[in-house]
Amino acid sequence: MKKFLVVAMMALGLAVNAQEGQLNVGGTIGLPVGDFEGANVTGAIEANYLFNVAEGFKVGPSVSYVHFQGEGADVAFLPLAVAGRYNVAEKFVVGADLGYGIGVRPSGVDSGFYYRPMVGYQVSEKITLHVDYTNVALDGVTASTVGLGGTYSFSL
């Protein structure tokens, strides 16, 4: 899986125009819906750098930190992914992140396939509010959350 991500990111880098990049930073707060017992809230921060590859379509690398917190639960992942966003209308965007969620807390927690579909509304040129579903598929267990968040965009 790690080799696949490296190859995909290299191929992506060859196919994009670096002059039209956009840095997005944001966060999400959510409710766990997966198999983690005891977690009652989740939080995530993210950063991605997206390149225009077609009219209304952007792709690029993404990194996040997802934390499951609650009585009896304190688990965190560091997802490394490829993000894609598509403007389906003037103010509406759909997207997905696909990659690998590295288990970082507690020590020895499993890592697994990461995916995150999302739907967003552009409040302004720089601010997007979104609803997302985040999942890290571990060996027989899923760490999932449904969240509400936002991103701020910097054109570079």
PDB file of C-alpha atoms in Angstrom:
ATOM      1  CA  MET A   1       0.000   0.000   0.000  1.00  0.00           C
ATOM      2  CA  LYS A   2       2.828   2.418   0.837  1.00  0.00           C
ATOM      3  CA  LYS A   3       4.510   1.759  -2.508  1.00  0.00           C
ATOM      4  CA  PHE A   4       1.203   2.376  -4.288  1.00  0.00           C
ATOM      5  CA  LEU A   5       0.849   5.780  -2.585  1.00  0.00           C
ATOM      6  CA  VAL A   6       4.373   6.819  -3.512  1.00  0.00           C
ATOM      7  CA  VAL A   7       3.857   5.829  -7.160  1.00  0.00           C
ATOM      8  CA  ALA A   8       0.434   7.540  -7.288  1.00  0.00           C
ATOM      9  CA  MET A   9       1.820  10.767  -5.832  1.00  0.00           C
ATOM     10  CA  MET A  10       4.765  10.737  -8.256  1.00  0.00           C
ATOM     11  CA  ALA A  11       2.431  10.200 -11.220  1.00  0.00           C
ATOM     12  CA  LEU A  12       0.194  12.936  -9.929  1.00  0.00           C
ATOM     13  CA  GLY A  13       3.147  15.283  -9.689  1.00  0.00           C
ATOM     14  CA  LEU A  14       3.973  14.735 -13.360  1.00  0.00           C
ATOM     15  CA  ALA A  15       0.413  15.427 -14.471  1.00  0.00           C
ATOM     16  CA  VAL A  16      -0.253  18.759 -12.748  1.00  0.00           C
ATOM     17  CA  ASN A  17       0.634  22.375 -13.316  1.00  0.00           C
ATOM     18  CA  ALA A  18       2.444  23.663 -10.208  1.00  0.00           C
ATOM     19  CA  GLN A  19       1.707  27.303 -11.089  1.00  0.00           C
ATOM     20  CA  GLU A  20      -1.974  26.929 -10.202  1.00  0.00           C
ATOM     21  CA  GLY A  21      -1.763  25.426  -6.716  1.00  0.00           C
ATOM     22  CA  GLN A  22      -4.056  25.975  -3.741  1.00  0.00           C
ATOM     23  CA  LEU A  23      -3.129  25.283  -0.104  1.00  0.00           C
ATOM     24  CA  ASN A  24      -6.092  24.339   2.086  1.00  0.00           C
ATOM     25  CA  VAL A  25      -5.984  24.059   5.885  1.00  0.00           C
ATOM     26  CA  GLY A  26      -8.893  23.167   8.103  1.00  0.00           C
ATOM     27  CA  GLY A  27     -10.459  21.107  10.790  1.00  0.00           C
ATOM     28  CA  THR A  28     -13.417  18.864  11.558  1.00  0.00           C
ATOM     29  CA  ILE A  29     -15.304  17.845  14.671  1.00  0.00           C
ATOM     30  CA  GLY A  30     -17.429  14.721  14.592  1.00  0.00           C
ATOM     31  CA  LEU A  31     -19.082  11.724  16.129  1.00  0.00           C
ATOM     32  CA  PRO A  32     -17.580   8.225  15.938  1.00  0.00           C
ATOM     33  CA  VAL A  33     -19.646   5.653  14.053  1.00  0.00           C
ATOM     34  CA  GLY A  34     -17.151   2.797  13.826  1.00  0.00           C
ATOM     35  CA  ASP A  35     -16.037  -0.016  16.084  1.00  0.00           C
ATOM     36  CA  PHE A  36     -14.107   2.009  18.678  1.00  0.00           C
ATOM     37  CA  GLU A  37     -15.810   1.452  22.022  1.00  0.00           C
ATOM     38  CA  GLY A  38     -15.745   4.377  24.423  1.00  0.00           C
ATOM     39  CA  ALA A  39     -15.033   7.136  21.906  1.00  0.00           C
ATOM     40  CA  ASN A  40     -17.638   9.882  22.054  1.00  0.00           C
ATOM     41  CA  VAL A  41     -16.058  12.696  20.027  1.00  0.00           C
ATOM     42  CA  THR A  42     -13.547  12.993  17.208  1.00  0.00           C
ATOM     43  CA  GLY A  43     -11.477  15.833  15.908  1.00  0.00           C
ATOM     44  CA  ALA A  44      -9.285  16.253  12.864  1.00  0.00           C
ATOM     45  CA  ILE A  45      -6.974  18.814  11.346  1.00  0.00           C
ATOM     46  CA  GLU A  46      -5.921  18.677   7.723  1.00  0.00           C
ATOM     47  CA  ALA A  47      -3.778  20.301   5.088  1.00  0.00           C
ATOM     48  CA  ASN A  48      -3.724  19.631   1.372  1.00  0.00           C
ATOM     49  CA  TYR A  49      -2.154  21.211  -1.680  1.00  0.00           C
ATOM     50  CA  LEU A  50      -4.381  20.914  -4.737  1.00  0.00           C
ATOM     51  CA  PHE A  51      -3.505  21.491  -8.377  1.00  0.00           C
ATOM     52  CA  ASN A  52      -5.958  22.312 -11.184  1.00  0.00           C
ATOM     53  CA  VAL A  53      -5.985  19.401 -13.616  1.00  0.00           C
ATOM     54  CA  ALA A  54      -9.216  20.210 -15.478  1.00  0.00           C
ATOM     55  CA  GLU A  55     -12.056  22.725 -15.334  1.00  0.00           C
ATOM     56  CA  GLY A  56     -13.422  22.526 -11.773  1.00  0.00           C
ATOM     57  CA  PHE A  57     -11.269  19.496 -10.836  1.00  0.00           C
ATOM     58  CA  LYS A  58      -8.291  19.608  -8.447  1.00  0.00           C
ATOM     59  CA  VAL A  59      -6.022  16.886  -7.032  1.00  0.00           C
ATOM     60  CA  GLY A  60      -2.982  16.786  -4.777  1.00  0.00           C
ATOM     61  CA  PRO A  61      -1.325  15.427  -1.643  1.00  0.00           C
ATOM     62  CA  SER A  62      -3.045  15.609   1.745  1.00  0.00           C
ATOM     63  CA  VAL A  63      -2.048  15.018   5.357  1.00  0.00           C
ATOM     64  CA  SER A  64      -4.393  14.890   8.356  1.00  0.00           C
ATOM     65  CA  TYR A  65      -4.438  14.105  12.045  1.00  0.00           C
ATOM     66  CA  VAL A  66      -7.583  12.277  13.250  1.00  0.00           C
ATOM     67  CA  HIS A  67      -8.182  11.800  16.979  1.00  0.00           C
ATOM     68  CA  PHE A  68     -10.833   9.651  18.698  1.00  0.00           C
ATOM     69  CA  GLN A  69     -11.421  10.762  22.302  1.00  0.00           C
ATOM     70  CA  GLY A  70     -13.674   9.565  25.082  1.00  0.00           C
ATOM     71  CA  GLU A  71     -13.828   7.633  28.302  1.00  0.00           C
ATOM     72  CA  GLY A  72     -11.757   4.548  27.609  1.00  0.00           C
ATOM     73  CA  ALA A  73     -10.696   5.698  24.134  1.00  0.00           C
ATOM     74  CA  ASP A  74      -7.704   7.769  23.071  1.00  0.00           C
ATOM     75  CA  VAL A  75      -6.711   6.734  19.556  1.00  0.00           C
ATOM     76  CA  ALA A  76      -5.124   8.810  16.779  1.00  0.00           C
ATOM     77  CA  PHE A  77      -4.124   8.355  13.142  1.00  0.00           C
ATOM     78  CA  LEU A  78      -1.964  10.302  10.706  1.00  0.00           C
ATOM     79  CA  PRO A  79      -3.516   9.788   7.248  1.00  0.00           C
ATOM     80  CA  LEU A  80      -1.310  10.406   4.201  1.00  0.00           C
ATOM     81  CA  ALA A  81      -3.457  10.597   1.102  1.00  0.00           C
ATOM     82  CA  VAL A  82      -4.225  11.880  -2.366  1.00  0.00           C
ATOM     83  CA  ALA A  83      -7.114  14.364  -2.322  1.00  0.00           C
ATOM     84  CA  GLY A  84      -9.482  15.162  -5.171  1.00  0.00           C
ATOM     85  CA  ARG A  85     -12.107  17.933  -5.326  1.00  0.00           C
ATOM     86  CA  TYR A  86     -14.675  18.643  -8.020  1.00  0.00           C
ATOM     87  CA  ASN A  87     -16.947  21.692  -8.246  1.00  0.00           C
ATOM     88  CA  VAL A  88     -20.352  20.273  -9.208  1.00  0.00           C
ATOM     89  CA  ALA A  89     -21.967  23.747  -9.143  1.00  0.00           C
ATOM     90  CA  GLU A  90     -20.850  27.311  -8.519  1.00  0.00           C
ATOM     91  CA  LYS A  91     -20.817  26.929  -4.713  1.00  0.00           C
ATOM     92  CA  PHE A  92     -20.888  23.130  -4.197  1.00  0.00           C
ATOM     93  CA  VAL A  93     -17.904  20.795  -4.151  1.00  0.00           C
ATOM     94  CA  VAL A  94     -17.580  17.034  -3.734  1.00  0.00           C
ATOM     95  CA  GLY A  95     -14.357  15.245  -2.987  1.00  0.00           C
ATOM     96  CA  ALA A  96     -12.509  12.295  -1.600  1.00  0.00           C
ATOM     97  CA  ASP A  97      -9.202  11.537   0.066  1.00  0.00           C
ATOM     98  CA  LEU A  98      -7.641   8.080  -0.431  1.00  0.00           C
ATOM     99  CA  GLY A  99      -4.529   6.866   1.297  1.00  0.00           C
ATOM    100  CA  TYR A 100      -3.034   5.176   4.329  1.00  0.00           C
ATOM    101  CA  GLY A 101      -3.857   6.001   7.962  1.00  0.00           C
ATOM    102  CA  ILE A 102      -0.794   5.504  10.153  1.00  0.00           C
ATOM    103  CA  GLY A 103      -1.675   4.629  13.745  1.00  0.00           C
ATOM    104  CA  VAL A 104       0.153   7.047  16.053  1.00  0.00           C
ATOM    105  CA  ARG A 105      -1.665   6.767  19.394  1.00  0.00           C
ATOM    106  CA  PRO A 106      -1.483   4.672  21.500  1.00  0.00           C
ATOM    107  CA  SER A 107       1.836   3.102  20.716  1.00  0.00           C
ATOM    108  CA  GLY A 108       1.378  -0.013  18.609  1.00  0.00           C
ATOM    109  CA  VAL A 109      -2.087   0.830  17.230  1.00  0.00           C
ATOM    110  CA  ASP A 110      -2.678  -0.675  13.779  1.00  0.00           C
ATOM    111  CA  SER A 111      -2.517   1.281  10.529  1.00  0.00           C
ATOM    112  CA  GLY A 112      -4.778   0.789   7.527  1.00  0.00           C
ATOM    113  CA  PHE A 113      -6.487   1.975   4.364  1.00  0.00           C
ATOM    114  CA  TYR A 114      -7.895   5.502   4.739  1.00  0.00           C
ATOM    115  CA  TYR A 115     -10.724   7.105   2.817  1.00  0.00           C
ATOM    116  CA  ARG A 116     -12.756  10.257   3.301  1.00  0.00           C
ATOM    117  CA  PRO A 117     -15.621  11.292   1.014  1.00  0.00           C
ATOM    118  CA  MET A 118     -16.928  14.831   1.557  1.00  0.00           C
ATOM    119  CA  VAL A 119     -19.490  17.361   0.340  1.00  0.00           C
ATOM    120  CA  GLY A 120     -18.852  21.064   0.771  1.00  0.00           C
ATOM    121  CA  TYR A 121     -20.400  24.493   0.332  1.00  0.00           C
ATOM    122  CA  GLN A 122     -18.179  27.461  -0.562  1.00  0.00           C
ATOM    123  CA  VAL A 123     -19.220  30.286   1.773  1.00  0.00           C
ATOM    124  CA  SER A 124     -16.686  32.571   0.106  1.00  0.00           C
ATOM    125  CA  GLU A 125     -13.761  32.275  -2.279  1.00  0.00           C
ATOM    126  CA  LYS A 126     -11.505  31.303   0.653  1.00  0.00           C
ATOM    127  CA  ILE A 127     -13.846  29.441   3.077  1.00  0.00           C
ATOM    128  CA  THR A 128     -15.594  26.096   2.508  1.00  0.00           C
ATOM    129  CA  LEU A 129     -17.836  24.324   5.016  1.00  0.00           C
ATOM    130  CA  HIS A 130     -18.140  20.560   4.594  1.00  0.00           C
ATOM    131  CA  VAL A 131     -19.686  17.336   5.862  1.00  0.00           C
ATOM    132  CA  ASP A 132     -17.480  14.259   5.675  1.00  0.00           C
ATOM    133  CA  TYR A 133     -17.185  10.595   6.535  1.00  0.00           C
ATOM    134  CA  THR A 134     -13.727   9.443   7.609  1.00  0.00           C
ATOM    135  CA  ASN A 135     -12.708   5.789   7.818  1.00  0.00           C
ATOM    136  CA  VAL A 136      -9.488   3.968   8.648  1.00  0.00           C
ATOM    137  CA  ALA A 137      -9.992   0.274   7.859  1.00  0.00           C
ATOM    138  CA  LEU A 138      -7.908  -1.762  10.273  1.00  0.00           C
ATOM    139  CA  ASP A 139      -7.573  -5.538  10.506  1.00  0.00           C
ATOM    140  CA  GLY A 140     -11.214  -6.485  11.183  1.00  0.00           C
ATOM    141  CA  VAL A 141     -12.065  -3.136  12.837  1.00  0.00           C
ATOM    142  CA  THR A 142     -13.035   0.253  11.449  1.00  0.00           C
ATOM    143  CA  ALA A 143     -12.259   3.643  12.937  1.00  0.00           C
ATOM    144  CA  SER A 144     -15.008   5.828  11.445  1.00  0.00           C
ATOM    145  CA  THR A 145     -16.471   9.252  12.059  1.00  0.00           C
ATOM    146  CA  VAL A 146     -19.069  11.581  10.561  1.00  0.00           C
ATOM    147  CA  GLY A 147     -17.994  15.193  10.881  1.00  0.00           C
ATOM    148  CA  LEU A 148     -18.686  18.842  10.181  1.00  0.00           C
ATOM    149  CA  GLY A 149     -15.795  21.140   9.396  1.00  0.00           C
ATOM    150  CA  GLY A 150     -14.305  23.865   7.315  1.00  0.00           C
ATOM    151  CA  THR A 151     -11.236  24.791   5.304  1.00  0.00           C
ATOM    152  CA  TYR A 152      -9.480  28.031   4.485  1.00  0.00           C
ATOM    153  CA  SER A 153      -7.798  28.274   1.071  1.00  0.00           C
ATOM    154  CA  PHE A 154      -4.625  30.103   0.099  1.00  0.00           C
ATOM    155  CA  SER A 155      -3.955  30.541  -3.620  1.00  0.00           C
ATOM    156  CA  LEU A 156      -0.270  30.021  -4.413  1.00  0.00           C
TER     157      LEU A 156
END
